[in-house]
mmCIF file of C-alpha atoms in Angstrom:
data_model
loop_
_atom_site.group_PDB
_atom_site.id
_atom_site.type_symbol
_atom_site.label_atom_id
_atom_site.label_comp_id
_atom_site.label_asym_id
_atom_site.label_seq_id
_atom_site.Cartn_x
_atom_site.Cartn_y
_atom_site.Cartn_z
ATOM 1 C CA ASP A 17 7.284 -11.218 -1.884
ATOM 2 C CA ALA A 18 4.818 -8.431 -2.620
ATOM 3 C CA GLY A 19 1.371 -8.745 -1.196
ATOM 4 C CA ILE A 20 -0.574 -8.681 2.014
ATOM 5 C CA THR A 21 0.252 -11.123 4.765
ATOM 6 C CA GLN A 22 -1.443 -11.913 8.043
ATOM 7 C CA SER A 23 -0.037 -13.594 11.109
ATOM 8 C CA PRO A 24 -0.680 -15.820 12.834
ATOM 9 C CA ARG A 25 -2.854 -17.828 10.451
ATOM 10 C CA TYR A 26 -4.268 -19.850 13.332
ATOM 11 C CA LYS A 27 -4.525 -18.934 16.996
ATOM 12 C CA ILE A 28 -6.172 -20.540 19.993
ATOM 13 C CA THR A 29 -6.439 -18.473 23.141
ATOM 14 C CA GLU A 30 -8.417 -18.297 26.348
ATOM 15 C CA THR A 31 -11.077 -15.882 27.485
ATOM 16 C CA GLY A 32 -9.599 -12.724 28.936
ATOM 17 C CA ARG A 33 -6.223 -12.924 27.218
ATOM 18 C CA GLN A 34 -4.883 -10.230 24.924
ATOM 19 C CA VAL A 35 -4.354 -11.223 21.318
ATOM 20 C CA THR A 36 -2.785 -9.254 18.485
ATOM 21 C CA LEU A 37 -3.299 -10.121 14.849
ATOM 22 C CA MET A 38 -0.726 -8.676 12.500
ATOM 23 C CA CYS A 39 -1.227 -7.403 8.975
ATOM 24 C CA HIS A 40 1.529 -6.268 6.624
ATOM 25 C CA GLN A 41 1.253 -5.045 3.035
ATOM 26 C CA THR A 42 4.031 -4.234 0.594
ATOM 27 C CA TRP A 43 2.126 -2.111 -1.914
ATOM 28 C CA SER A 44 2.160 1.121 0.112
ATOM 29 C CA HIS A 45 -1.613 1.253 -0.155
ATOM 30 C CA SER A 46 -3.127 4.127 1.803
ATOM 31 C CA TYR A 47 -6.190 2.257 2.989
ATOM 32 C CA MET A 48 -6.270 -0.781 5.216
ATOM 33 C CA PHE A 49 -9.208 -2.651 6.698
ATOM 34 C CA TRP A 50 -10.033 -5.341 9.232
ATOM 35 C CA TYR A 51 -13.061 -7.565 8.690
ATOM 36 C CA ARG A 52 -14.406 -10.522 10.589
ATOM 37 C CA GLN A 53 -16.175 -13.362 8.817
ATOM 38 C CA ASP A 54 -18.870 -15.323 10.606
ATOM 39 C CA LEU A 55 -21.289 -17.871 9.216
ATOM 40 C CA GLY A 56 -24.466 -16.203 8.076
ATOM 41 C CA HIS A 57 -23.096 -12.690 8.566
ATOM 42 C CA GLY A 58 -20.706 -12.446 5.674
ATOM 43 C CA LEU A 59 -17.909 -9.976 6.328
ATOM 44 C CA ARG A 60 -18.335 -7.167 8.820
ATOM 45 C CA LEU A 61 -15.985 -4.219 9.039
ATOM 46 C CA ILE A 62 -14.243 -3.799 12.386
ATOM 47 C CA TYR A 63 -11.903 -0.859 11.751
ATOM 48 C CA TYR A 64 -10.331 0.849 8.819
ATOM 49 C CA SER A 65 -7.511 3.290 8.225
ATOM 50 C CA ALA A 66 -7.158 5.884 5.475
ATOM 51 C CA ALA A 67 -3.477 6.563 6.167
ATOM 52 C CA ALA A 68 -0.849 6.232 8.867
ATOM 53 C CA ASP A 69 -2.149 7.561 12.183
ATOM 54 C CA ILE A 70 -5.718 7.815 10.843
ATOM 55 C CA THR A 71 -8.171 5.140 11.926
ATOM 56 C CA ASP A 72 -11.943 4.920 12.167
ATOM 57 C CA LYS A 73 -14.540 2.540 13.495
ATOM 58 C CA GLY A 74 -16.483 0.196 11.316
ATOM 59 C CA GLU A 75 -19.642 -1.743 11.976
ATOM 60 C CA VAL A 76 -18.437 -3.915 14.902
ATOM 61 C CA PRO A 77 -15.536 -2.160 16.702
ATOM 62 C CA ASP A 78 -16.339 -3.037 20.324
ATOM 63 C CA GLY A 79 -13.635 -5.088 22.005
ATOM 64 C CA TYR A 80 -10.987 -4.283 19.390
ATOM 65 C CA VAL A 81 -8.160 -1.788 19.195
ATOM 66 C CA VAL A 82 -6.099 -0.831 16.138
ATOM 67 C CA SER A 83 -3.093 1.316 15.441
ATOM 68 C CA ARG A 84 -1.264 2.387 12.326
ATOM 69 C CA SER A 85 2.089 3.940 13.014
ATOM 70 C CA LYS A 86 3.482 2.814 9.647
ATOM 71 C CA THR A 87 1.715 2.681 6.302
ATOM 72 C CA GLU A 88 2.509 -0.976 5.787
ATOM 73 C CA ASN A 89 1.301 -2.348 9.123
ATOM 74 C CA PHE A 90 -2.157 -2.446 10.657
ATOM 75 C CA PRO A 91 -2.317 -4.644 13.771
ATOM 76 C CA LEU A 92 -5.618 -5.597 15.388
ATOM 77 C CA THR A 93 -5.655 -6.195 19.148
ATOM 78 C CA LEU A 94 -8.279 -7.923 21.200
ATOM 79 C CA GLU A 95 -7.563 -6.517 24.637
ATOM 80 C CA SER A 96 -9.549 -9.137 26.561
ATOM 81 C CA ALA A 97 -10.732 -11.887 24.254
ATOM 82 C CA THR A 98 -14.254 -13.254 24.539
ATOM 83 C CA ARG A 99 -15.832 -16.361 23.020
ATOM 84 C CA SER A 100 -17.943 -14.190 20.739
ATOM 85 C CA GLN A 101 -14.716 -13.040 19.099
ATOM 86 C CA THR A 102 -14.067 -16.520 17.762
ATOM 87 C CA SER A 103 -14.009 -15.835 14.048
ATOM 88 C CA VAL A 104 -11.932 -15.617 10.916
ATOM 89 C CA TYR A 105 -10.305 -12.208 10.583
ATOM 90 C CA PHE A 106 -9.345 -10.722 7.243
ATOM 91 C CA CYS A 107 -7.092 -7.795 6.649
ATOM 92 C CA ALA A 108 -7.390 -5.918 3.351
ATOM 93 C CA SER A 109 -5.706 -3.001 1.663
ATOM 94 C CA SER A 110 -6.620 -0.648 -1.145
ATOM 95 C CA ALA A 111 -4.948 2.154 -3.053
ATOM 96 C CA THR A 112 -8.166 4.092 -3.549
ATOM 97 C CA GLY A 113 -10.409 3.025 -0.710
ATOM 98 C CA GLY A 114 -13.203 0.506 -0.440
ATOM 99 C CA ARG A 115 -15.865 2.731 -1.918
ATOM 100 C CA THR A 116 -14.774 2.488 -5.558
ATOM 101 C CA GLY A 117 -11.614 0.533 -5.634
ATOM 102 C CA GLU A 118 -10.511 -3.014 -5.359
ATOM 103 C CA LEU A 119 -9.689 -4.431 -1.969
ATOM 104 C CA PHE A 120 -6.828 -6.905 -1.708
ATOM 105 C CA PHE A 121 -7.356 -9.432 1.058
ATOM 106 C CA GLY A 122 -4.952 -11.460 3.105
ATOM 107 C CA GLU A 123 -5.505 -15.174 3.619
ATOM 108 C CA GLY A 124 -7.146 -14.708 6.988
ATOM 109 C CA SER A 125 -6.405 -15.445 10.623
ATOM 110 C CA ARG A 126 -8.588 -18.046 12.271
ATOM 111 C CA LEU A 127 -9.004 -17.224 15.966
ATOM 112 C CA THR A 128 -10.573 -19.546 18.505
ATOM 113 C CA VAL A 129 -11.324 -18.233 21.995
ATOM 114 C CA LEU A 130 -11.926 -20.962 24.561
ATOM 115 C CA ALA B 2 -27.525 2.660 5.915
ATOM 116 C CA GLN B 3 -27.432 -0.013 3.294
ATOM 117 C CA SER B 4 -27.836 -3.752 3.456
ATOM 118 C CA VAL B 5 -27.205 -6.625 1.108
ATOM 119 C CA THR B 6 -29.227 -9.822 0.861
ATOM 120 C CA GLN B 7 -27.977 -12.886 -0.921
ATOM 121 C CA LEU B 8 -31.037 -15.010 -1.278
ATOM 122 C CA ASP B 9 -29.315 -18.381 -1.552
ATOM 123 C CA SER B 10 -26.832 -19.550 1.056
ATOM 124 C CA GLN B 11 -25.844 -22.600 -0.997
ATOM 125 C CA VAL B 12 -26.151 -23.423 -4.678
ATOM 126 C CA PRO B 13 -25.241 -26.900 -5.933
ATOM 127 C CA VAL B 14 -24.735 -27.057 -9.697
ATOM 128 C CA PHE B 15 -23.429 -29.602 -12.177
ATOM 129 C CA GLU B 16 -20.318 -28.930 -14.197
ATOM 130 C CA GLU B 17 -21.012 -27.136 -17.491
ATOM 131 C CA ALA B 18 -24.453 -26.026 -16.300
ATOM 132 C CA PRO B 19 -25.328 -22.338 -15.899
ATOM 133 C CA VAL B 20 -25.497 -20.683 -12.527
ATOM 134 C CA GLU B 21 -27.122 -17.508 -11.214
ATOM 135 C CA LEU B 22 -26.435 -16.044 -7.788
ATOM 136 C CA ARG B 23 -28.955 -13.541 -6.582
ATOM 137 C CA CYS B 24 -28.137 -10.312 -4.796
ATOM 138 C CA ASN B 25 -30.522 -7.598 -3.669
ATOM 139 C CA TYR B 26 -29.541 -4.455 -1.859
ATOM 140 C CA SER B 27 -31.336 -1.869 0.165
ATOM 141 C CA SER B 28 -30.155 1.709 0.100
ATOM 142 C CA SER B 29 -31.640 5.176 0.095
ATOM 143 C CA VAL B 30 -28.774 6.531 -1.982
ATOM 144 C CA SER B 31 -26.929 5.678 -5.149
ATOM 145 C CA VAL B 32 -24.499 2.824 -4.806
ATOM 146 C CA TYR B 33 -21.538 1.052 -6.304
ATOM 147 C CA LEU B 34 -21.803 -2.729 -6.517
ATOM 148 C CA PHE B 35 -19.275 -5.532 -6.344
ATOM 149 C CA TRP B 36 -18.954 -9.284 -6.438
ATOM 150 C CA TYR B 37 -16.059 -10.969 -4.651
ATOM 151 C CA VAL B 38 -15.062 -14.641 -4.710
ATOM 152 C CA GLN B 39 -13.415 -16.613 -1.933
ATOM 153 C CA TYR B 40 -11.762 -19.907 -2.867
ATOM 154 C CA PRO B 41 -11.249 -22.437 -0.065
ATOM 155 C CA ASN B 42 -8.769 -21.269 2.563
ATOM 156 C CA GLN B 43 -8.040 -18.044 0.744
ATOM 157 C CA GLY B 44 -8.906 -14.388 1.076
ATOM 158 C CA LEU B 45 -11.480 -12.672 -1.103
ATOM 159 C CA GLN B 46 -10.680 -11.381 -4.563
ATOM 160 C CA LEU B 47 -12.648 -9.029 -6.767
ATOM 161 C CA LEU B 48 -14.695 -10.708 -9.487
ATOM 162 C CA LEU B 49 -16.322 -7.619 -11.001
ATOM 163 C CA LYS B 50 -17.693 -4.214 -10.121
ATOM 164 C CA TYR B 51 -20.309 -1.737 -11.290
ATOM 165 C CA LEU B 52 -19.511 1.937 -10.868
ATOM 166 C CA SER B 53 -21.361 3.513 -13.797
ATOM 167 C CA GLY B 54 -22.171 3.039 -17.482
ATOM 168 C CA SER B 55 -23.448 -0.208 -18.953
ATOM 169 C CA THR B 56 -25.577 -2.160 -16.539
ATOM 170 C CA LEU B 57 -24.105 -5.437 -17.786
ATOM 171 C CA VAL B 58 -20.698 -5.915 -16.267
ATOM 172 C CA LYS B 59 -18.220 -8.597 -17.293
ATOM 173 C CA GLY B 60 -15.667 -9.921 -14.850
ATOM 174 C CA ILE B 61 -12.957 -12.494 -14.626
ATOM 175 C CA ASN B 62 -13.360 -16.217 -15.306
ATOM 176 C CA GLY B 63 -16.420 -15.758 -17.533
ATOM 177 C CA PHE B 64 -18.690 -14.248 -14.895
ATOM 178 C CA GLU B 65 -21.031 -11.349 -15.555
ATOM 179 C CA ALA B 66 -23.555 -9.394 -13.534
ATOM 180 C CA GLU B 67 -26.433 -7.116 -14.366
ATOM 181 C CA PHE B 68 -27.368 -4.039 -12.376
ATOM 182 C CA ASN B 69 -31.107 -3.467 -12.174
ATOM 183 C CA LYS B 70 -31.814 -0.206 -10.401
ATOM 184 C CA SER B 71 -35.598 -0.568 -10.333
ATOM 185 C CA GLN B 72 -35.336 -3.970 -8.688
ATOM 186 C CA THR B 73 -32.266 -3.019 -6.626
ATOM 187 C CA SER B 74 -30.550 -6.189 -7.750
ATOM 188 C CA PHE B 75 -27.118 -7.196 -8.986
ATOM 189 C CA HIS B 76 -27.324 -10.860 -9.909
ATOM 190 C CA LEU B 77 -24.218 -12.795 -10.931
ATOM 191 C CA ARG B 78 -24.281 -15.326 -13.756
ATOM 192 C CA LYS B 79 -22.044 -17.744 -15.562
ATOM 193 C CA PRO B 80 -23.287 -19.723 -18.555
ATOM 194 C CA SER B 81 -21.143 -22.810 -17.938
ATOM 195 C CA VAL B 82 -19.393 -23.539 -14.653
ATOM 196 C CA HIS B 83 -16.236 -25.527 -13.995
ATOM 197 C CA ILE B 84 -15.193 -27.540 -10.980
ATOM 198 C CA SER B 85 -12.757 -24.732 -10.192
ATOM 199 C CA ASP B 86 -15.670 -22.332 -9.673
ATOM 200 C CA THR B 87 -16.433 -24.061 -6.381
ATOM 201 C CA ALA B 88 -16.126 -21.179 -3.940
ATOM 202 C CA GLU B 89 -18.070 -18.723 -1.838
ATOM 203 C CA TYR B 90 -19.336 -15.609 -3.563
ATOM 204 C CA PHE B 91 -20.045 -12.318 -1.842
ATOM 205 C CA CYS B 92 -22.062 -9.392 -3.107
ATOM 206 C CA ALA B 93 -21.086 -5.988 -1.701
ATOM 207 C CA VAL B 94 -22.314 -2.412 -1.939
ATOM 208 C CA SER B 95 -20.932 1.003 -1.109
ATOM 209 C CA ASP B 96 -22.535 4.419 -0.907
ATOM 210 C CA ILE B 97 -21.417 6.657 -3.784
ATOM 211 C CA LYS B 98 -21.273 9.759 -1.615
ATOM 212 C CA ALA B 99 -20.194 8.272 1.672
ATOM 213 C CA ALA B 100 -17.296 9.958 3.388
ATOM 214 C CA GLY B 101 -15.953 6.706 4.644
ATOM 215 C CA ASN B 102 -14.615 3.802 2.684
ATOM 216 C CA LYS B 103 -16.939 1.079 3.694
ATOM 217 C CA LEU B 104 -18.130 -1.900 1.757
ATOM 218 C CA THR B 105 -21.198 -3.677 3.102
ATOM 219 C CA PHE B 106 -21.117 -7.385 2.320
ATOM 220 C CA GLY B 107 -23.909 -9.876 1.958
ATOM 221 C CA GLY B 108 -23.902 -13.180 3.822
ATOM 222 C CA GLY B 109 -22.345 -15.092 0.944
ATOM 223 C CA THR B 110 -23.443 -17.903 -1.373
ATOM 224 C CA ARG B 111 -21.541 -21.173 -1.427
ATOM 225 C CA VAL B 112 -21.350 -22.684 -4.892
ATOM 226 C CA LEU B 113 -20.565 -26.381 -5.112
ATOM 227 C CA VAL B 114 -19.886 -27.587 -8.630
ATOM 228 C CA LYS B 115 -20.468 -31.294 -9.057
ATOM 229 C CA PRO B 116 -18.926 -33.428 -11.809
#
């Protein structure tokens, strides 16, 4: 089915472990984004990508790594998870970029770091 | 840098009553403005956006918002809400001339529609 999908939807891990959240979109959108959602903070941009092999930091990039070898995939890796990274993570894509265009969001990945 | 303040974290409202969600932004440059809605256990979806032109913007599901540049506000309204409008609503802003593609979101307003 067309759309944007995230996996896993739920993940529990321990401090210090590496975790990768996957994001896949079928629209061939150029732009992809990772946000985290925390109570009282709304959504904060972690990283974004304007095209394959082009990524840039957002507001809260520390502790995260991204890659984009293919247009349709934009994985987010927590190299050594910390409790402060417990959050709901949303991937989004856009044909024209977040500045003027519509972002299409996945259903989110809820990560708990113990 | 810009910021977005949603003045109400929660808004309870009775079915068929009107609702207004307040959004103020702070920016030294011209901006584009957006409202997104997040239904329970779902991702966000665009409700409406202001890029230019008429300051009154109509969106999906009967929502509308008015851009007030002098007050740096973009309040969202609906004249009569339904149970299905129970959701969290996010105001967002972007810099018109920014090189990046970054939306700055407010903290969100939870709307609970009561029968």
